[in-house]
CSV table of C-alpha atoms in Angstrom, one decimal:
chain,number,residue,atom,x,y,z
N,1280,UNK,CA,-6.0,-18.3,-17.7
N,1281,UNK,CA,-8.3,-16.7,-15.5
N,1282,UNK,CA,-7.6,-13.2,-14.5
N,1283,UNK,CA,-8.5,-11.3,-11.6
N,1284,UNK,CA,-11.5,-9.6,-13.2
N,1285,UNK,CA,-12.7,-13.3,-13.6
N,1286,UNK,CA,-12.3,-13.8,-10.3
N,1287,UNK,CA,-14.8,-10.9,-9.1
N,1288,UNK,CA,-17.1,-11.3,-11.6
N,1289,UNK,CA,-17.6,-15.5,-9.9
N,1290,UNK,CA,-18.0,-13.8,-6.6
N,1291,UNK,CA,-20.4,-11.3,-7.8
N,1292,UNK,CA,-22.4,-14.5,-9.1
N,1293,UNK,CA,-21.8,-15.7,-5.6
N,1294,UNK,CA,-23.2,-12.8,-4.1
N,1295,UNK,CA,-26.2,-12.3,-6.5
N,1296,UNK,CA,-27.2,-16.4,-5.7
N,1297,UNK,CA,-26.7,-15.6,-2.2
N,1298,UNK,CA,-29.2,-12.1,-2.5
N,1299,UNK,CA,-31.7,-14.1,-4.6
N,1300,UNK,CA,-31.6,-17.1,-1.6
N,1301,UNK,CA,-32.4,-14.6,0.9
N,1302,UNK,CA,-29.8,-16.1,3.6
N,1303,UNK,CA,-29.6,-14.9,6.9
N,1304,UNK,CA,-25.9,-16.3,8.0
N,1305,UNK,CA,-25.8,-15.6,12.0
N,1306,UNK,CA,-23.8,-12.7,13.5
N,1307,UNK,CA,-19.8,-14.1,14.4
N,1308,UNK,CA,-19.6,-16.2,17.2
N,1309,UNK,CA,-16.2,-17.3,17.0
N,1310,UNK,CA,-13.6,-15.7,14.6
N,1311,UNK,CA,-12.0,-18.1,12.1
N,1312,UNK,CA,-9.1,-17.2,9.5
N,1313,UNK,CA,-10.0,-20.7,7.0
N,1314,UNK,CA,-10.2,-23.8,8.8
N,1315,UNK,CA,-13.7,-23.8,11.0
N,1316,UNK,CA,-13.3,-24.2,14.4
N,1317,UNK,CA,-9.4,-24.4,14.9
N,1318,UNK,CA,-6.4,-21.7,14.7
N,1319,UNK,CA,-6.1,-17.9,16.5
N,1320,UNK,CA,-9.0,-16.3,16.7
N,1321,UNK,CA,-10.0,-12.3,16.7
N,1322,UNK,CA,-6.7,-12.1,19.1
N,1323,UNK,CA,-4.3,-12.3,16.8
N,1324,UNK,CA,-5.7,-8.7,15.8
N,1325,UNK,CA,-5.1,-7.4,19.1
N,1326,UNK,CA,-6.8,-4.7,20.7
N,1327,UNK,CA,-8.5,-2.6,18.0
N,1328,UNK,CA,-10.5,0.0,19.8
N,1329,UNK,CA,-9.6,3.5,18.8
N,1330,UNK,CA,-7.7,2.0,15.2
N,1331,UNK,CA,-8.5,2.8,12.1
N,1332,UNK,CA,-8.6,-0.7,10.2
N,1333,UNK,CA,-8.9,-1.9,6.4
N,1334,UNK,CA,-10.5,-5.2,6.1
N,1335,UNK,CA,-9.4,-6.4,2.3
N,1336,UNK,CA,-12.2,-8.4,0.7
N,1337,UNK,CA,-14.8,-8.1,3.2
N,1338,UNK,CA,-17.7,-9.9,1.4
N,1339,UNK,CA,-20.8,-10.2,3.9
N,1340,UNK,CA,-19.2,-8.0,6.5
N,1341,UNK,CA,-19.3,-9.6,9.2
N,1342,UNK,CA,-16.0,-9.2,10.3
N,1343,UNK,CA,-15.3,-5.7,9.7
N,1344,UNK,CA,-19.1,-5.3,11.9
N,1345,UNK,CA,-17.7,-7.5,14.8
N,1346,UNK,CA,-14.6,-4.9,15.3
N,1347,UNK,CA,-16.8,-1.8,14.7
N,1348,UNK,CA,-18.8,-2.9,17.5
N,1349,UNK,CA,-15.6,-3.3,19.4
N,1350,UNK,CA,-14.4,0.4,19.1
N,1351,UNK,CA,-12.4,0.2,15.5
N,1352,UNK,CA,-12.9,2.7,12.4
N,1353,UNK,CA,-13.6,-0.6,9.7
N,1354,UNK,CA,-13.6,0.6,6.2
N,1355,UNK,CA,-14.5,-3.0,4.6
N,1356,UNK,CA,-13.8,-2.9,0.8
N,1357,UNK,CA,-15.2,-5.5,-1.9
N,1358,UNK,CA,-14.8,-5.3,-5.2
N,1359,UNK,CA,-17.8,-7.3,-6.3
N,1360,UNK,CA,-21.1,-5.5,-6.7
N,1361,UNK,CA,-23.0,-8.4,-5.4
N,1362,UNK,CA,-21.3,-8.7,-2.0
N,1363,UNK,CA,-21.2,-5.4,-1.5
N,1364,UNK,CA,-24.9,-4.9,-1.9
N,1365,UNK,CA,-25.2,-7.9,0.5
N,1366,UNK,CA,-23.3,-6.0,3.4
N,1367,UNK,CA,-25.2,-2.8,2.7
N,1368,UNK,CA,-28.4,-4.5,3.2
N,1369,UNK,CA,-27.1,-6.2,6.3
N,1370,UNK,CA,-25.2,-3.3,7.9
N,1371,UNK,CA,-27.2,-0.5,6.3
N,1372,UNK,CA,-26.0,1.8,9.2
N,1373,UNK,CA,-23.9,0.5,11.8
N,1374,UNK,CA,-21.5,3.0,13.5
N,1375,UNK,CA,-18.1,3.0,12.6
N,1376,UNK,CA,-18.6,0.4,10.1
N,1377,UNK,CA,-18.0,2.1,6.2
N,1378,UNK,CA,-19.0,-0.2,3.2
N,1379,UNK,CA,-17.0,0.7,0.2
N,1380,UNK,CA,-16.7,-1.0,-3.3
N,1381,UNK,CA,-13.8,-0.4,-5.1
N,1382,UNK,CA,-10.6,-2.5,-6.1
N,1383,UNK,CA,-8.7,-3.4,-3.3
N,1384,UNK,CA,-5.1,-1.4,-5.0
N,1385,UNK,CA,-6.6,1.3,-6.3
N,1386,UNK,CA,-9.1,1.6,-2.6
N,1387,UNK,CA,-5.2,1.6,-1.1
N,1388,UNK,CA,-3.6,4.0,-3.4
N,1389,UNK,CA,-6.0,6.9,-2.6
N,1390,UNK,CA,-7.0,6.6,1.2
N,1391,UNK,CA,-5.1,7.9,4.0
N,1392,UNK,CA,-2.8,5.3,6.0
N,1393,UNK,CA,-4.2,3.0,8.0
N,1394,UNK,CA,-3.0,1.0,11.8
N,1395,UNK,CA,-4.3,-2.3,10.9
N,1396,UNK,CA,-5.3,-3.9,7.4
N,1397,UNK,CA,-6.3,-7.5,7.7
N,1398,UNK,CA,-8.0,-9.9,5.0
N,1399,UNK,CA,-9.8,-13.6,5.8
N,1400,UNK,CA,-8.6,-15.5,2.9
N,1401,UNK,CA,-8.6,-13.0,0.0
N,1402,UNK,CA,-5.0,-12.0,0.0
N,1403,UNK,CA,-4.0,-14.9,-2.5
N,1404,UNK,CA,-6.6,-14.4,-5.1
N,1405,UNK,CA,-4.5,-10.8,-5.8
N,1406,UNK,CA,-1.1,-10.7,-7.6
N,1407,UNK,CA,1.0,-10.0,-4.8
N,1408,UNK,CA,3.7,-7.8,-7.1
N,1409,UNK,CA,0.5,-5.3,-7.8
N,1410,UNK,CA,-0.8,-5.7,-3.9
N,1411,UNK,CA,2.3,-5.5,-1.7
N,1412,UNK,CA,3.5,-2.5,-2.9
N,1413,UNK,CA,-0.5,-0.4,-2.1
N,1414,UNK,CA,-0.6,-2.5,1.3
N,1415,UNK,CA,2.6,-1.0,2.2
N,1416,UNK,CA,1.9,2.8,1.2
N,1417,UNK,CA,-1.3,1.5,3.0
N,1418,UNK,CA,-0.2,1.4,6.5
N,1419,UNK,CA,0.9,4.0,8.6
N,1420,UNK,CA,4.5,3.5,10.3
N,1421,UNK,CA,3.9,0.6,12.8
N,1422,UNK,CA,1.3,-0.3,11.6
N,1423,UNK,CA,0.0,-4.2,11.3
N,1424,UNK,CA,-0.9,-6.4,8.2
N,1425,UNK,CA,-2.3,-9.7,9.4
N,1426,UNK,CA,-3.8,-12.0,6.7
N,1427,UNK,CA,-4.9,-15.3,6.2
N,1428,UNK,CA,-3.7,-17.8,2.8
N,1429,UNK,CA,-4.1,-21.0,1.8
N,1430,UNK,CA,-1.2,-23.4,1.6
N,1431,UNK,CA,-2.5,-26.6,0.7
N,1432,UNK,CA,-5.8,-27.0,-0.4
N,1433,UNK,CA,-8.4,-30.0,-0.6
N,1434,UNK,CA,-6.8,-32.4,-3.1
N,1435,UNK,CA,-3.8,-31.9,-0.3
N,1436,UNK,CA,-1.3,-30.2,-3.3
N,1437,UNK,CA,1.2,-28.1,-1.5
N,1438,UNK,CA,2.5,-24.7,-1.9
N,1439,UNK,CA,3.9,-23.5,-4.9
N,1440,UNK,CA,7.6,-22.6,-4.6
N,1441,UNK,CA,7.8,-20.0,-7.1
N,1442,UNK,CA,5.7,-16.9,-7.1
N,1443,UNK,CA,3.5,-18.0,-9.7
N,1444,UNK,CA,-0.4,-18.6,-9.9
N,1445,UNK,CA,-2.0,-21.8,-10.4
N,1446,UNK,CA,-5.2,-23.0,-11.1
N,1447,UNK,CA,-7.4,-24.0,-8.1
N,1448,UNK,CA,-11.6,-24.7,-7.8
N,1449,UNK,CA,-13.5,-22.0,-5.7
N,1450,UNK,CA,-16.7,-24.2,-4.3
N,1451,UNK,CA,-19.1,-21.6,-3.3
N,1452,UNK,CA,-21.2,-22.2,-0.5
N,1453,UNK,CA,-24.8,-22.7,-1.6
N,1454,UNK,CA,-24.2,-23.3,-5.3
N,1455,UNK,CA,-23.0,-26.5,-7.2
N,1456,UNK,CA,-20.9,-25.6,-9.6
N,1457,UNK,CA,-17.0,-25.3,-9.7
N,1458,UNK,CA,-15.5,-22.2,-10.2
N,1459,UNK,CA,-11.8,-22.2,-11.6
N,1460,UNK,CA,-9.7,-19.3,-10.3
N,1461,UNK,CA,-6.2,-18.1,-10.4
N,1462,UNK,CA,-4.5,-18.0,-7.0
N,1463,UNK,CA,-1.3,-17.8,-5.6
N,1464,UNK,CA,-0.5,-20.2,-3.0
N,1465,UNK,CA,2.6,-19.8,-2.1
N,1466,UNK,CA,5.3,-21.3,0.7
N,1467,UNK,CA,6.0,-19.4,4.1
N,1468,UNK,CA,9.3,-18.4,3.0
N,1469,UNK,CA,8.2,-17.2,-0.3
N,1470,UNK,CA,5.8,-15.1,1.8
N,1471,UNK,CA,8.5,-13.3,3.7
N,1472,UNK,CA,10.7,-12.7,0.9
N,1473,UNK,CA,7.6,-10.7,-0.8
N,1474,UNK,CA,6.8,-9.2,2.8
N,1475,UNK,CA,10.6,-8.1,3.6
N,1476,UNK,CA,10.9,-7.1,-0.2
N,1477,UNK,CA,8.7,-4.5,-0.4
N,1478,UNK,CA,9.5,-3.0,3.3
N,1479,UNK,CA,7.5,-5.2,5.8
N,1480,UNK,CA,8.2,-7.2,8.6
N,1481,UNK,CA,6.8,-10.5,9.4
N,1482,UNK,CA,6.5,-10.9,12.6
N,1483,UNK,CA,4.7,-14.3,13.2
N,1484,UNK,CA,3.8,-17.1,10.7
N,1485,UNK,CA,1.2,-19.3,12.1
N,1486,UNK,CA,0.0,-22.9,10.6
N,1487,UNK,CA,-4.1,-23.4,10.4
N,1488,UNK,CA,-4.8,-27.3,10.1
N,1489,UNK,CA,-7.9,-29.0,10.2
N,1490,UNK,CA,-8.2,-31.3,13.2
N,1491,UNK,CA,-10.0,-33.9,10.9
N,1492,UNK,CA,-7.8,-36.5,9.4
N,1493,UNK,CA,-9.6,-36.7,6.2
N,1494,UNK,CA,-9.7,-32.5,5.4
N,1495,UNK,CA,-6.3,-31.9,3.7
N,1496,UNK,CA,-7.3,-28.3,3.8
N,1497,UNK,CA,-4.5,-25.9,5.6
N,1498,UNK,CA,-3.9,-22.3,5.7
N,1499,UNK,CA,-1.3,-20.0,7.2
N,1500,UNK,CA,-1.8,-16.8,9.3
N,1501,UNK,CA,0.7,-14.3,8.5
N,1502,UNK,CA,1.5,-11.1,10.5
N,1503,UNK,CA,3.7,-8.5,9.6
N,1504,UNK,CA,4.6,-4.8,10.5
N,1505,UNK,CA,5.8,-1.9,8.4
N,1506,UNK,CA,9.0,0.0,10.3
N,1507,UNK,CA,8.3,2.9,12.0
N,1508,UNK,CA,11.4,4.6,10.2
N,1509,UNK,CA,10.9,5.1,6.4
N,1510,UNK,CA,13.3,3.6,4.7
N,1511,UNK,CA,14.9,4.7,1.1
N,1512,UNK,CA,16.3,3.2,-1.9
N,1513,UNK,CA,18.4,4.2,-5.2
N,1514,UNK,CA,16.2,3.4,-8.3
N,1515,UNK,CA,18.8,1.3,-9.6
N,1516,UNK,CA,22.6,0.6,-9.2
N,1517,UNK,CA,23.8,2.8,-12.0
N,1518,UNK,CA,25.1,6.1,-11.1
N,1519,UNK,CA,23.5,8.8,-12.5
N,1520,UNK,CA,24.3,10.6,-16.0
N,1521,UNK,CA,27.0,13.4,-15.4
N,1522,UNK,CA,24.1,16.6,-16.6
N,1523,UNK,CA,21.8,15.2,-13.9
N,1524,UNK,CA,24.6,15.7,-11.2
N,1525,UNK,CA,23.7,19.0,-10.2
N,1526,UNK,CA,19.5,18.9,-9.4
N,1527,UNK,CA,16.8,21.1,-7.1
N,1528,UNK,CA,14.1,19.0,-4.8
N,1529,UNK,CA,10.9,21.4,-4.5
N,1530,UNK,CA,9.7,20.6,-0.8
N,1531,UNK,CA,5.8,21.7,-1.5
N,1532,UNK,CA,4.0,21.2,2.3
N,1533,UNK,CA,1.0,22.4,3.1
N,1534,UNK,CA,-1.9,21.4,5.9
N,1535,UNK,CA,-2.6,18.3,3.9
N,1536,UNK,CA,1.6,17.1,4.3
N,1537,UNK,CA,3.9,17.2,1.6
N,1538,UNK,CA,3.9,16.8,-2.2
N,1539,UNK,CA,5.3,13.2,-3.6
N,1540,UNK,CA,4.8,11.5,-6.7
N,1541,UNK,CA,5.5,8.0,-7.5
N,1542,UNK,CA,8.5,7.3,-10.3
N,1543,UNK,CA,7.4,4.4,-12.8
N,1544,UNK,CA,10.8,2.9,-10.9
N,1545,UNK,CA,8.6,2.7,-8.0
N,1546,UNK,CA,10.2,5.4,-5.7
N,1547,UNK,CA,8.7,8.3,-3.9
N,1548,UNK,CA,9.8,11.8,-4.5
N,1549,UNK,CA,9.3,15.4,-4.7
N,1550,UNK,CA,9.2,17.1,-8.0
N,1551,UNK,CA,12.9,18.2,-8.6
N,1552,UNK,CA,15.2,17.9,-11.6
N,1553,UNK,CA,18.2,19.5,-13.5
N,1554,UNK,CA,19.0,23.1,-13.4
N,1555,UNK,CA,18.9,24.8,-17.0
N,1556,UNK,CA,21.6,27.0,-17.8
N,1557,UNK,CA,21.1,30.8,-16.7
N,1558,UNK,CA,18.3,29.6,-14.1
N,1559,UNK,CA,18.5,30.5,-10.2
N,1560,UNK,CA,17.8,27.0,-8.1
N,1561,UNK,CA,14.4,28.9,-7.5
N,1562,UNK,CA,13.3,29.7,-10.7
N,1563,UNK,CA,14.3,26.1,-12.1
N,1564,UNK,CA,12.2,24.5,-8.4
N,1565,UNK,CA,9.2,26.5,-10.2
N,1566,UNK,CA,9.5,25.0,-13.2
N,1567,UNK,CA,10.0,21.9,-12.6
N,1568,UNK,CA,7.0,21.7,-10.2
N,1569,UNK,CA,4.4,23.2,-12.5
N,1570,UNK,CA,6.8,20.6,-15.6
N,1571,UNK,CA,5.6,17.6,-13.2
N,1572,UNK,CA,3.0,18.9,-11.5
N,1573,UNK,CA,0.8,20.8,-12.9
N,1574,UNK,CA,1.4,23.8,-9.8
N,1575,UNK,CA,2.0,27.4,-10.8
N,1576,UNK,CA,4.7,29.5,-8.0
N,1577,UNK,CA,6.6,32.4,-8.1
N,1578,UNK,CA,10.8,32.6,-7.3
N,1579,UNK,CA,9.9,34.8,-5.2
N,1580,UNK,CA,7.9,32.3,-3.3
N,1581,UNK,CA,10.7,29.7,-3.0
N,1582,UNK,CA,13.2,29.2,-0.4
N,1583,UNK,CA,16.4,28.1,-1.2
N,1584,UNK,CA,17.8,25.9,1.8
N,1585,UNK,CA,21.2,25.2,0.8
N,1586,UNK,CA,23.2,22.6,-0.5
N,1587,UNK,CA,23.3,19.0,-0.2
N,1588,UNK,CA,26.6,16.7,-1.2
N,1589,UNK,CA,27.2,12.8,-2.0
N,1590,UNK,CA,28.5,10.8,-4.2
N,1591,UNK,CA,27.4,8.2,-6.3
N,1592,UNK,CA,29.7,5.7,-7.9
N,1593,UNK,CA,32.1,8.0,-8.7
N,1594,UNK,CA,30.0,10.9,-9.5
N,1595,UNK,CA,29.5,14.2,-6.9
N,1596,UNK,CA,26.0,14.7,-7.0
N,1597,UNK,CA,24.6,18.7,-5.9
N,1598,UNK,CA,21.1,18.8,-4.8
N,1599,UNK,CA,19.4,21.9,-3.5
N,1600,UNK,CA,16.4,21.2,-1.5
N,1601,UNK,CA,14.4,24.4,-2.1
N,1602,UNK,CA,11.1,25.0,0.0
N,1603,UNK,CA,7.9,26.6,-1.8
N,1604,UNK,CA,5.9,28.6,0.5
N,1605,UNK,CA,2.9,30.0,-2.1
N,1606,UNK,CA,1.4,28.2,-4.8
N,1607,UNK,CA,-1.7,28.0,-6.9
N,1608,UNK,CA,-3.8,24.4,-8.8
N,1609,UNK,CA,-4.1,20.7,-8.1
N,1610,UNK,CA,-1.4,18.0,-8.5
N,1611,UNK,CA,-1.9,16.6,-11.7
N,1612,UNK,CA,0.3,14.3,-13.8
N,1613,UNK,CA,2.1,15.8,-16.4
N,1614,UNK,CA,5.2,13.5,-17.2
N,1615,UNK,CA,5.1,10.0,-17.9
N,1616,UNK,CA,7.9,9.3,-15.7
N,1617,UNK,CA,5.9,10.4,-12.7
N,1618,UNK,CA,2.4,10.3,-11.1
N,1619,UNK,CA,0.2,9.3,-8.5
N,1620,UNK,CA,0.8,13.0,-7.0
N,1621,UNK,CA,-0.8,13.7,-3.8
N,1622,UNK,CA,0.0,15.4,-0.2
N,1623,UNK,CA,1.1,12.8,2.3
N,1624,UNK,CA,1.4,13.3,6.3
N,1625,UNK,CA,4.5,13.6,7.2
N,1626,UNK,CA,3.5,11.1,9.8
N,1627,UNK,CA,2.7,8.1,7.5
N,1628,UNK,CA,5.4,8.7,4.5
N,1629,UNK,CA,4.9,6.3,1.6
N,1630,UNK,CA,7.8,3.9,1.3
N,1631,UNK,CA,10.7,3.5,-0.4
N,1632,UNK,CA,11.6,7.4,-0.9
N,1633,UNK,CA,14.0,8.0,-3.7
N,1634,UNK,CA,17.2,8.5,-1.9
N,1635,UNK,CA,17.8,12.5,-2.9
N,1636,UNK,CA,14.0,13.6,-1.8
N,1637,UNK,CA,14.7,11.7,1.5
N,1638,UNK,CA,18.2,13.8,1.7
N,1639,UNK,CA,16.2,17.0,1.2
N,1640,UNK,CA,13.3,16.4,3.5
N,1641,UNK,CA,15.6,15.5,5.9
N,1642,UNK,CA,18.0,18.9,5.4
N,1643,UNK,CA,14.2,20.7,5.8
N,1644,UNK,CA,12.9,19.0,9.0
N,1645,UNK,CA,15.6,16.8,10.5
N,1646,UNK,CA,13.8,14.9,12.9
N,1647,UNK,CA,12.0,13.2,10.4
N,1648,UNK,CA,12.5,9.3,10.8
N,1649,UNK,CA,14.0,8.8,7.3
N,1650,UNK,CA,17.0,6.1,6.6
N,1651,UNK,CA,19.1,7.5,3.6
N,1652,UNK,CA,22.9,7.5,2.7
N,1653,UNK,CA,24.4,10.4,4.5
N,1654,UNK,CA,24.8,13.8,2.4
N,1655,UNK,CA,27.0,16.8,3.6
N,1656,UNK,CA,24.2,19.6,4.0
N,1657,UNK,CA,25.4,23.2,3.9
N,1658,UNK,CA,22.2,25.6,5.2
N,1659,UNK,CA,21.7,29.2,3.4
N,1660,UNK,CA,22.2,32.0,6.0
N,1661,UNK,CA,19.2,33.9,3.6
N,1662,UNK,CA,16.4,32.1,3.3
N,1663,UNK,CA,15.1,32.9,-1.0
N,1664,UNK,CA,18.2,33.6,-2.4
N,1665,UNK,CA,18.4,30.9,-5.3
């Protein structure tokens, strides 16, 4: 089974036989999502000028050039060496036009959200349970993923209705040989089941057919939206363990937004846990940030804000959302539970929040747009008594 290193390393061959032809492909006349000369066109992006965009697998970037020119910030990632090079000798210095080569996830995971991600067919070459996830962290709130997949291809085979990948032949322009690939080509409704699981909307599902009777060839046109309201989940439907009722969330915000790592469960959180016998909720917030985080405060530096009160099937669980004002070092991971630490906007949350961190952030700044079960929050009148 090919894999998806496989699958850059045939179009970085692509993209080297292209670089040794020497061929000039003209500038975009009419923008096409699979099927030449047939479906939406650049309007189903809307109007771009003034966005900051992510086009996913730009290859020759041609695209990405034609919306810089039309007022967008384009970061256009590739993660083949070949095409890359291709577009930097093309677009060597185009204004708002940045050329990046990197994996598509890990490109995701450590820029700044964007209003617009789209991608001209390269969507389905990725596993969508490692994609989804990054594309959603990827967009701000409101923002727009609008992508283009193949659902059925030339042999006319159909969509797969499991979210599996098969086996399909990438014919390069320009060479002769067949290229087997792993790609998951999936049905509309499987689509939207992956796009409303992991916190998106769909918005419009549009069919791409070839006009020629004889080209079985047909893609779909997906556009979806993330909420503008983050929304929250528990990590799983057990309650939690009677010694982790009583627990401290460590609110770390500075001019960069707010401290979160990412639980292997796949939630977003602040660095928080249990409170150790004979510890003040400060002293045990200051611990357990520099436990997960690697970042050194004083109890004198945190601010206890109060209390907050649920329950979860059947247990009361106590968390004290506790502010840090002064601290020293970098994020690092420390645990293996947790990782990914960085300072987010408060404008462009990552999604879903684990359901306590949303509770404290929420008893900190209330106006935050944060969906959570409700917890009774009783404020401190003294701000750093722990």
């Amino acid at each position: 089974m090919t894999t998806e290193k496989d699958t850059v390393e045939i179009w970085n061959t692509y993209g080297t036989h292209q670089l040794t032809r020497g061929l000039e492909l003209p500038e975009l006349d009419r923008w096409e999502w699979g099927v030449p000369a047939t479906g939406p066109g650049i309007n189903a992006l809307g109007e771009v000028a003034g966005l900051r965009v992510l086009d996913l697998g730009s290859g020759l970037g041609r695209h990405a050039a034609k919306l810089a020119g039309l007022g967008a910030e384009v970061t256009a990632v590739d993660a083949s060496p070949a095409q890359h090079q291709r577009a930097l000798t093309r677009y060597p210095d185009t204004p708002g036009l940045h050329l990046v080569c990197a994996d598509a996830v890990l490109h995701l995971q450590a820029a700044d959200p964007y209003d617009l991600i789209y991608s001209v067919g390269s969507v389905p070459f990725l596993d969508p349970g490692r994609l989804l996830p990054a594309l959603v962290n990827g967009l701000k709130p409101g923002g727009r993923l609008v992508f283009s997949a193949l659902h059925t291809n030339s042999h006319g085979t159909g969509p797969s209705t499991e979210v599996t990948p098969r086996p399909e032949i990438l014919r390069l322009p320009g060479t002769t040989e067949d290229h087997p690939v792993n790609m998951w080509v999936l049905t509309p409704q499987l689509w939207e089941d992956l796009l409303v699981q992991h916190g998106l909307t769909l918005e419009e599902a549009t069919a791409i057919d070839s006009p020629k009777p004889d080209n079985r060839v047909s893609y779909r046109l997906y556009t979806a939206r993330r909420p503008e309201r983050v929304p929250s989940r528990p990590r799983t439907s057990a309650p939690p363990p009677p010694n982790t009722a009583l627990g401290v969330g460590v609110i770390v915000h500075g001019a960069d937004g707010v401290l979160l790592g990412r639980h292997r469960r796949r939630t977003w959180e602040l660095a928080g846990g249990t409170v150790e016998p004979g510890e003040t909720f400060a002293e045990a917030a200051v611990r357990e940030l520099h436990e997960e985080a690697g970042l050194v405060a004083d109890p004198e530096d945190a601010q206890v804000l109060g209390t907050l009160l649920d329950r979860v099937g059947g247990v009361v669980r106590l968390t004290v959302p506790v502010r840090i004002t002064r601290w020293s070092g970098v994020p690092q991971q420390r645990e293996e539970a947790i990782g990914s630490w960085r300072f987010w906007p408060l404008s462009a949350l990552p999604q879903p929040l684990f359901v306590p961190s949303a509770q404290c952030l929420t008893a900190w700044q209330p106006a935050l747009p944060l969906d959570h079960p409700p917890a009774h929050f009783q404020p401190y009148g003294r701000p750093g008594r722990g």
